[in-house]
Short mmCIF file of C-alpha atoms in Angstrom, two decimals:
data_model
loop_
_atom_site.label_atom_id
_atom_site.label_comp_id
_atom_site.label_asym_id
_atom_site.label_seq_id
_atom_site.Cartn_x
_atom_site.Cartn_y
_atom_site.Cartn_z
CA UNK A 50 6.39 -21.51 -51.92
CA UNK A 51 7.06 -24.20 -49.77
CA UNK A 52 8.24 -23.80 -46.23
CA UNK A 53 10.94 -25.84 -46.48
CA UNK A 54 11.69 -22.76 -49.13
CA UNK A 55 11.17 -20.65 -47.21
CA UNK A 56 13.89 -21.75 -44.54
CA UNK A 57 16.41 -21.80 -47.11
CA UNK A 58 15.85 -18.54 -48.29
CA UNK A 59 15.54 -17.25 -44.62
CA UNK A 60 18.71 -19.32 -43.65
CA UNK A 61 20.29 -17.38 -46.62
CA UNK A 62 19.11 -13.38 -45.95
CA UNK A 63 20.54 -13.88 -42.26
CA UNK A 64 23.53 -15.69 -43.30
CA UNK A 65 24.40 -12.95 -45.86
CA UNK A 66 21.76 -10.08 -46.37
CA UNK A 67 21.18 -8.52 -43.17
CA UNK A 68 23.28 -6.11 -40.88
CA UNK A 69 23.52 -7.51 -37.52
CA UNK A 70 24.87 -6.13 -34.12
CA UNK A 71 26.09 -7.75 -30.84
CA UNK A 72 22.87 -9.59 -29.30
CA UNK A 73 23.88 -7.91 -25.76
CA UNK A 74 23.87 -4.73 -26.54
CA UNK A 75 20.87 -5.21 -28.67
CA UNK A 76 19.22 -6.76 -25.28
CA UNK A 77 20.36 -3.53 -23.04
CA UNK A 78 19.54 -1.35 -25.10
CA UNK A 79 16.20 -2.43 -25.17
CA UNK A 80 16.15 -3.10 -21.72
CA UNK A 81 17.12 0.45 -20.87
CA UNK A 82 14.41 1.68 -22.89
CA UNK A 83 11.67 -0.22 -21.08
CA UNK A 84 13.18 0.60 -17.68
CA UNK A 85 13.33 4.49 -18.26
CA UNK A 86 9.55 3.77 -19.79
CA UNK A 87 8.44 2.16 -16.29
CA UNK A 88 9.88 5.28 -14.34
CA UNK A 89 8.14 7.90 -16.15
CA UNK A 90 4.50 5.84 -16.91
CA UNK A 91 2.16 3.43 -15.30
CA UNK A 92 2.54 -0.19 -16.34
CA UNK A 93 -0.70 0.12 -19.00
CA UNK A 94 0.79 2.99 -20.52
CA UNK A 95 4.31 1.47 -21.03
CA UNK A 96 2.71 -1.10 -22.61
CA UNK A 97 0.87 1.58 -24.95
CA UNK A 98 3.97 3.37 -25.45
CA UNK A 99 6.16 0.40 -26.78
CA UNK A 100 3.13 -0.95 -28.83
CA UNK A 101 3.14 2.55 -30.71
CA UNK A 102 7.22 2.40 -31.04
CA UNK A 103 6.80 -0.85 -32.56
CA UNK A 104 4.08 -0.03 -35.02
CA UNK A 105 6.13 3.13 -36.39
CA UNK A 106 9.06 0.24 -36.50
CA UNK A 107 6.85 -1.89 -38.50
CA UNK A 108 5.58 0.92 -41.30
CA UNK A 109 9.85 1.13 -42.25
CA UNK A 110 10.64 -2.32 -41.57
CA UNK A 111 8.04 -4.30 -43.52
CA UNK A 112 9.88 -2.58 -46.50
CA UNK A 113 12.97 -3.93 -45.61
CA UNK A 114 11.72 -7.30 -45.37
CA UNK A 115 10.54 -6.57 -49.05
CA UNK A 116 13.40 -5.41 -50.63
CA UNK A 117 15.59 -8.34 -49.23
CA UNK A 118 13.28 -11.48 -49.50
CA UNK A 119 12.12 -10.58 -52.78
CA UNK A 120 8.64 -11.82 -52.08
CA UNK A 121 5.40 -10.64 -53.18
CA UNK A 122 2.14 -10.17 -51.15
CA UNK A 123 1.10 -13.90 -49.70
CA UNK A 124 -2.15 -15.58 -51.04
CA UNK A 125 -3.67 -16.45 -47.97
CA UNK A 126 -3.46 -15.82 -44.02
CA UNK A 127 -1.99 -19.16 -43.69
CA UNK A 128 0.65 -18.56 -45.81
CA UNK A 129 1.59 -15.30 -44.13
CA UNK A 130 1.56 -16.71 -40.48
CA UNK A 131 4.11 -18.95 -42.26
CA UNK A 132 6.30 -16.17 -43.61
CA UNK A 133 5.94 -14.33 -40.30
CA UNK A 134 7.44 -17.39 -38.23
CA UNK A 135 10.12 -18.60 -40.97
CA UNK A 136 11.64 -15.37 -42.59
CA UNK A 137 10.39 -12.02 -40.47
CA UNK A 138 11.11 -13.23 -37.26
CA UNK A 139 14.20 -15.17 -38.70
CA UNK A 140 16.18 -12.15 -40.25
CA UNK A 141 15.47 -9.53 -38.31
CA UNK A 142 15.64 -11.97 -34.29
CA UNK A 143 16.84 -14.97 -35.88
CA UNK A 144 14.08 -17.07 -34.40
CA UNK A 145 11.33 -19.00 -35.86
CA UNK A 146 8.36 -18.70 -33.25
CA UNK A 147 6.07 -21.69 -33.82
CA UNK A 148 2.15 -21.03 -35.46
CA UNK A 149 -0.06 -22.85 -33.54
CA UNK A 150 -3.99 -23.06 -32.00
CA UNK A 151 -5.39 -21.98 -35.06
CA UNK A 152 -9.37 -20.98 -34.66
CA UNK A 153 -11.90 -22.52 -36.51
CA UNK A 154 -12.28 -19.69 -39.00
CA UNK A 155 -8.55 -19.34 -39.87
CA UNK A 156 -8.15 -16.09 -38.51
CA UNK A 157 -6.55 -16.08 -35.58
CA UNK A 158 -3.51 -18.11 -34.83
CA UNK A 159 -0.81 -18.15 -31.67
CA UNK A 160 3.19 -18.07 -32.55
CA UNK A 161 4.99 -19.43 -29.63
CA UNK A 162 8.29 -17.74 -28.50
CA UNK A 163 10.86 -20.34 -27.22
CA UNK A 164 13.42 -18.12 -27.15
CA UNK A 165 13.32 -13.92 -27.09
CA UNK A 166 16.50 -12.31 -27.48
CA UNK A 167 14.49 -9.63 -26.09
CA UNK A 168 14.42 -10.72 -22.75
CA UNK A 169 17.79 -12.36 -21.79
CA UNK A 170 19.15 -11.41 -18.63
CA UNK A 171 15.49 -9.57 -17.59
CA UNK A 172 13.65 -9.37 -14.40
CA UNK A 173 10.50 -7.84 -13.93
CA UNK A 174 10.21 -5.44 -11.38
CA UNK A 175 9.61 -7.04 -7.74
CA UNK A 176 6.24 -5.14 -7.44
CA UNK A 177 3.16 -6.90 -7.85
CA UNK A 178 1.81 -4.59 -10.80
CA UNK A 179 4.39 -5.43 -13.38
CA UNK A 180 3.78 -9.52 -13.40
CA UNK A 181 0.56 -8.56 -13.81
CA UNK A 182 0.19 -5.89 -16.29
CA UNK A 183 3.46 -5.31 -18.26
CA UNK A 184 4.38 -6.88 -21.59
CA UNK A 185 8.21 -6.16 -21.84
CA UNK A 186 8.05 -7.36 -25.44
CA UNK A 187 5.23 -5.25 -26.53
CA UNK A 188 6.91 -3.84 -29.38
CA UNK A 189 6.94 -7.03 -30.93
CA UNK A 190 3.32 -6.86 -31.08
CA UNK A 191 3.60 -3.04 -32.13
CA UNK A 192 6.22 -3.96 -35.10
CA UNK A 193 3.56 -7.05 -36.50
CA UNK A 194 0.72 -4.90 -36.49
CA UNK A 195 2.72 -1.98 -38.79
CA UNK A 196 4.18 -4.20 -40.89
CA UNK A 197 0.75 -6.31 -41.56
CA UNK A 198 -1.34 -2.97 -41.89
CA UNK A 199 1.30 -2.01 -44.56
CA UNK A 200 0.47 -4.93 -46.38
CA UNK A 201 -3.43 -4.13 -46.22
CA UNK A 202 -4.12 -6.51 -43.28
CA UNK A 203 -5.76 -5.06 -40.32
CA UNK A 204 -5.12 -7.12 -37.23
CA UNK A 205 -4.79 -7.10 -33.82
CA UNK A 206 -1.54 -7.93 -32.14
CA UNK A 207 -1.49 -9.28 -28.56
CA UNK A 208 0.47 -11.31 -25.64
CA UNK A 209 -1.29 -14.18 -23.67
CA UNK A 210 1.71 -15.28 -21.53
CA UNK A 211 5.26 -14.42 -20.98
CA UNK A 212 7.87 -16.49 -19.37
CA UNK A 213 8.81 -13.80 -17.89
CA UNK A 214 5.70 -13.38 -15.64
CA UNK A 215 6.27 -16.99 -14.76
CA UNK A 216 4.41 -18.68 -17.71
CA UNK A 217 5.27 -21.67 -19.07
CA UNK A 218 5.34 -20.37 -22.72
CA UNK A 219 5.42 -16.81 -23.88
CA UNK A 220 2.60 -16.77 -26.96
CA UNK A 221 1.48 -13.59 -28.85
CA UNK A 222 -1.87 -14.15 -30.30
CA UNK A 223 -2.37 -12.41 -34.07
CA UNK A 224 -6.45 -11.61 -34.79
CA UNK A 225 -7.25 -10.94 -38.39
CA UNK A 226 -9.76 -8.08 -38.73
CA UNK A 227 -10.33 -7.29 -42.33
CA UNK A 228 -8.33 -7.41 -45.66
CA UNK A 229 -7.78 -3.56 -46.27
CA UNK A 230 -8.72 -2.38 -49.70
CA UNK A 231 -5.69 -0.98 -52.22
CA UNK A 232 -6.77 2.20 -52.97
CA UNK A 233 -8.02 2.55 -56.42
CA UNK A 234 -7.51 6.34 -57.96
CA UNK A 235 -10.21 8.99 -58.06
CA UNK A 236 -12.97 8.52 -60.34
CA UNK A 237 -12.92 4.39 -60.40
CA UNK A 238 -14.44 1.89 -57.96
CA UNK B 260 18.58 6.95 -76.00
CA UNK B 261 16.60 4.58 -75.09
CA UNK B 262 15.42 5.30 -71.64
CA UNK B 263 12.79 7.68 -71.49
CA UNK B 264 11.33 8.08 -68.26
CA UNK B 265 11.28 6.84 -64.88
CA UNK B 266 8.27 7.02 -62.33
CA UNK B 267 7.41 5.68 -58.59
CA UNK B 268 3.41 5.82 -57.38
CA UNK B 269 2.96 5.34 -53.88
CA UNK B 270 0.54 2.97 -52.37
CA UNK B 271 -2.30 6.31 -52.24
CA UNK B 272 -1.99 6.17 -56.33
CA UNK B 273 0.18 9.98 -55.86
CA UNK B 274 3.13 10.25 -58.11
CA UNK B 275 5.74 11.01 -55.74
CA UNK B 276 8.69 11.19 -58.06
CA UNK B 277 9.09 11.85 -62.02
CA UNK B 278 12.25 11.88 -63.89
CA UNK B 279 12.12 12.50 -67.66
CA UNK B 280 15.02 11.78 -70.02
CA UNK B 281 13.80 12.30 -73.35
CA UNK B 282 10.27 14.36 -73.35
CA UNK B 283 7.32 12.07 -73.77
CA UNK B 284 4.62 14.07 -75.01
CA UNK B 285 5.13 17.52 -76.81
CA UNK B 286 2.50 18.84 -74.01
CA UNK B 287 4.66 21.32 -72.05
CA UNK B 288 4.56 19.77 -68.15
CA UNK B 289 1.39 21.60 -66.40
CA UNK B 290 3.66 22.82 -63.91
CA UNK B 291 7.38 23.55 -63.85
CA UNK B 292 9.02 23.35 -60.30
CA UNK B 293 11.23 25.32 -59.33
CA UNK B 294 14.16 23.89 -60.95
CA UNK B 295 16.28 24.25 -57.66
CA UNK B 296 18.23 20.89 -58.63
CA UNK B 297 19.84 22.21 -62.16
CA UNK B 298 23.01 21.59 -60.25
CA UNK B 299 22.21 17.64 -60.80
CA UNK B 300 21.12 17.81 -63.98
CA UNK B 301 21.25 19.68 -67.29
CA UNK B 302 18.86 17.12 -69.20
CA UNK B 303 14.85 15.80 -68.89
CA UNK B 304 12.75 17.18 -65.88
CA UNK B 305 12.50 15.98 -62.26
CA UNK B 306 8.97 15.74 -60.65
CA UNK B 307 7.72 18.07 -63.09
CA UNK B 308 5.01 15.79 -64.08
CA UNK B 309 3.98 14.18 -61.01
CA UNK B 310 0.66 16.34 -61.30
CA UNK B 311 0.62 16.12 -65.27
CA UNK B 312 -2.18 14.18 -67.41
CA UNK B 313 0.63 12.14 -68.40
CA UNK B 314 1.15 10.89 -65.25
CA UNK B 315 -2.32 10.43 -64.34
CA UNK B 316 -3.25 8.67 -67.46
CA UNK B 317 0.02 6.20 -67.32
CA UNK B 318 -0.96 5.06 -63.86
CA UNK B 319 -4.24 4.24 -64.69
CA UNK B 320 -3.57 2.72 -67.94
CA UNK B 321 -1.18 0.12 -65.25
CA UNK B 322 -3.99 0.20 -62.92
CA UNK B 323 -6.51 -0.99 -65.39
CA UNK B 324 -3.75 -3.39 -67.10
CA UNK B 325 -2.76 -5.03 -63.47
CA UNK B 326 -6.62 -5.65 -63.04
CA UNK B 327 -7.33 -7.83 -65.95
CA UNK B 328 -4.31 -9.73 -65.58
CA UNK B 329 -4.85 -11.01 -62.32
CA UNK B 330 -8.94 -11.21 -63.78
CA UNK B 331 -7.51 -13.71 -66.51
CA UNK B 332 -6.08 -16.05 -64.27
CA UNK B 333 -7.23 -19.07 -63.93
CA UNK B 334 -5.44 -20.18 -60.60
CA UNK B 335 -6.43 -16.52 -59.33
CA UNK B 336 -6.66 -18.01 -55.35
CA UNK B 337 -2.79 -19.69 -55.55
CA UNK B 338 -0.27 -18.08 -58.01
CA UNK B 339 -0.34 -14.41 -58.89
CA UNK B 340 -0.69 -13.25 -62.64
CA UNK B 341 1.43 -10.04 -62.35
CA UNK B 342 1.87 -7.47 -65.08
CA UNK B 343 5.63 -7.01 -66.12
CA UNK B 344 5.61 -4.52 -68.57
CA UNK B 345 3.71 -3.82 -72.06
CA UNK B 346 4.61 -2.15 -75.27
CA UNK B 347 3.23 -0.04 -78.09
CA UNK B 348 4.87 0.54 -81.07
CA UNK B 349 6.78 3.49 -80.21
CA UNK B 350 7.73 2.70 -76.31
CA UNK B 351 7.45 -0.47 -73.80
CA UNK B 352 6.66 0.11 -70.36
CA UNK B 353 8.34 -1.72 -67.37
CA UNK B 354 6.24 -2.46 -64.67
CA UNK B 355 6.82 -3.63 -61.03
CA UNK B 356 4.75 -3.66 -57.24
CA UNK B 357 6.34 -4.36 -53.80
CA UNK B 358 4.11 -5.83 -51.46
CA UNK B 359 3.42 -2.46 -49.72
CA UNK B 360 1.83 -1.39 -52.75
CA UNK B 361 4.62 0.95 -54.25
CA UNK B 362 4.56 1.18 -58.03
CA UNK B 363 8.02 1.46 -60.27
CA UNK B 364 7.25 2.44 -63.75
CA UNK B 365 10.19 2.73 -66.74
CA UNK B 366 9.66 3.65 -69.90
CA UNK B 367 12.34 2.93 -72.84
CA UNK B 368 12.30 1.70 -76.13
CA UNK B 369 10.01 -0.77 -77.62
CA UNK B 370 13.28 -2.98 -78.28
CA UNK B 371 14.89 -3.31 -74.62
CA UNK B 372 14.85 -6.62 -73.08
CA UNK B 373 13.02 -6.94 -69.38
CA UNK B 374 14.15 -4.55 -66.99
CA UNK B 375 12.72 -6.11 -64.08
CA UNK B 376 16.00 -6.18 -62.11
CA UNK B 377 16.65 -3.17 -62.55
CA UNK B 378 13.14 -1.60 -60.97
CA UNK B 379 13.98 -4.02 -58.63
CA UNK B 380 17.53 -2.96 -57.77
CA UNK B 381 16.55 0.49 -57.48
CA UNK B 382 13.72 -0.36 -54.85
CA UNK B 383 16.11 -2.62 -52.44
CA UNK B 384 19.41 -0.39 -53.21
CA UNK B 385 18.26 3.14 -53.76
CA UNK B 386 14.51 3.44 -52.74
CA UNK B 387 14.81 1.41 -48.97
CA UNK B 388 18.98 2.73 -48.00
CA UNK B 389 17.63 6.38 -49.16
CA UNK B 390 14.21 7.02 -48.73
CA UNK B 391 12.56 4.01 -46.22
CA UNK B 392 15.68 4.59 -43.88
CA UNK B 393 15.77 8.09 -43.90
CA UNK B 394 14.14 9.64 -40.75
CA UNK B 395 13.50 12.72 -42.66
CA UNK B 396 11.31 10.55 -44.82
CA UNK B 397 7.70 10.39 -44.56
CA UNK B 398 6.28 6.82 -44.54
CA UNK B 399 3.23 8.20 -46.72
CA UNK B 400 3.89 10.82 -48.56
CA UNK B 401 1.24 13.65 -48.42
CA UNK B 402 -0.64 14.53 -51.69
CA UNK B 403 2.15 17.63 -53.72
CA UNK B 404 4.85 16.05 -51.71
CA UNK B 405 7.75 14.60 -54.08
CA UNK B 406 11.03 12.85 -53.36
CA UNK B 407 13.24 15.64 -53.64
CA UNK B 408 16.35 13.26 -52.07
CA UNK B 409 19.52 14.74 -53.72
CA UNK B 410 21.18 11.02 -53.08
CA UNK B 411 18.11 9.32 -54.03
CA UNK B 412 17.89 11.34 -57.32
CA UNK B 413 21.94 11.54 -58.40
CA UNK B 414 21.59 7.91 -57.40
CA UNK B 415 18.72 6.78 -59.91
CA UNK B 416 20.63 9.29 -62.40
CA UNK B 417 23.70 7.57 -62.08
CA UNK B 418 22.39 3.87 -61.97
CA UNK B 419 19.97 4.40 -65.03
CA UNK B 420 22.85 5.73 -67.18
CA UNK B 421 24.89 3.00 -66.51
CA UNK B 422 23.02 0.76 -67.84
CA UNK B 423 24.21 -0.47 -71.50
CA UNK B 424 20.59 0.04 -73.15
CA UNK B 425 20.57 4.08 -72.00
CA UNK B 426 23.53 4.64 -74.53
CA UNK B 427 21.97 2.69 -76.94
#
């Protein structure tokens, strides 16, 4: 498929497919989460603890993405960076980060949030510590790497930069490790 | 009627649920549940052959099918060759994957028409509102662990019987 396809058929799922809730309380909500987080751990382990919310996320929601879309698996890692940007983070945030610094191999690539409904209206704590160590969106990275694994890709899920800690650009970098094998029943191979 | 049976693998090749209309075999299922859901139903079997032969044998007869169709494909690297469904003279088997690996399996009659929507519908209305978004839910179910969903099975019930070709 195309991705000018693809943005029609994204442009149609959020238009008429997908539940949707007030952006504010969708941001507080969140927000409260992360702040009770940073009271009862250490910035490293907030960042652990939203990663693993965001995976279990992912394992549900990459099956909600399937029954709606109506796609199959993608042929290549090119093609799903494309379907990640244009219809996973369109219905479900209604963004379309932008893919970008590709590596040489093709498997590793950057998508570029200009805007994350995640963190209107935040602040970082004032302390040092969280500019430097906390990823408020970590779940983001948590929810990829679920929903990937799910569909036998095994890749790591990371931030480089957040606006938030005074960035310019807030970019989550996606690492292909391996194509997981579909199981195959006992007895064949 | 021409709707036999109805079957979901999960992406670790388990049967997780069974549902038999019209018996398929005249092997007696290896193991009858307890049949704590009567209530539902007074016809076929649920998830009494999830551990059967039968079961075993159909999903590797789909397994081995959905291999050498995507084998005898020339554009094997762009487009997909995807198996649909096949028949035999006495049944036709309706076939359809989601990307997460989940198998929907239908048998009916060798005369019905494709049924892909409707192993379709049944994974975006039934499978994902009553199974993916139930907490209770495992993600993966564990090897012996079946859908035993009252919703999800009175659903399926209902939806399959609804359709014109089960009356047939």
């Amino acid at each position: 498929m195309s991705s000018k396809s693809y943005k029609s058929l994204s442009d149609d799922i959020w238009k008429n497919r997908v539940d949707k809730i007030n952006s504010e309380v969708f941001t507080l909500t969140y927000g409260s989460i992360v702040a009770q987080l940073c009271r009862d751990f250490t910035y490293a382990e907030v960042n652990t603890q939203l990663e693993k919310m965001g995976y279990n996320i992912g394992l549900r929601l990459v099956e909600e993405f399937f029954a709606k879309t109506g796609l199959g698996r993608c042929t290549s890692f090119k093609d799903t960076s494309e379907v990640i940007s244009k219809i996973g983070f369109k219905m479900f945030l209604n963004i379309t980060p932008t893919v970008t610094n590709w590596s040489g191999d093709g498997k590793q690539f950057s998508l570029i949030l200009d805007d994350n409904p995640l963190t209107d209206f935040v602040e970082l704590p004032e302390d040092n510590n969280a500019a430097n160590e906390l990823w408020y969106s970590n779940v983001l990275c948590g929810v990829l790497r679920g929903c990937l694994e799910m569909v036998q890709l095994d890749c790591d899920v990371y931030f480089v930069s957040d606006v938030l800690r005074g960035d310019p650009i807030t970019e989550m970098r996606l690492k292909l490790n391996k194509f997981l094998k579909d199981e195959v029943p006992a007895g064949e191979e | 009627m021409a709707v036999y049976s109805f079957w979901i693998f999960d992406r670790h090749c388990n049967c997780i649920y069974s549902r038999e209309w019209v018996a398929i075999t005249q092997d007696k299922p290896d193991h009858q549940q307890e049949q704590t859901q009567k209530n539902i139903t007074n016809t076929g079997t649920i998830n009494a052959r999830n551990q059967d032969h039968v079961a075993k044998l159909l999903f590797g007869a789909i397994f081995s099918l959905k291999q050498i169709s995507s084998k005898l494909n020339p554009q094997e690297e762009t487009t997909a060759n995807n198996l649909k469904s096949f028949s035999t003279l006495k049944y036709r088997c309706h076939f359809f994957e989601t990307g997460t690996g989940l198998k929907f399996c239908l048998l009916t009659d060798p005369k019905t028409e494709n049924m892909q929507f409707v192993l379709k519908e049944i994974y975006a209305k039934l499978y994902y509102e009553k199974i993916v978004k139930n907490v209770l839910s495992p993600v993966d179910f564990k090897e012996n662990e079946y859908i035993d969903n009252e919703v999800f099975i009175t659903g399926v019930d209902n939806y399959i019987s609804s359709l014109a070709v089960f009356n047939n």
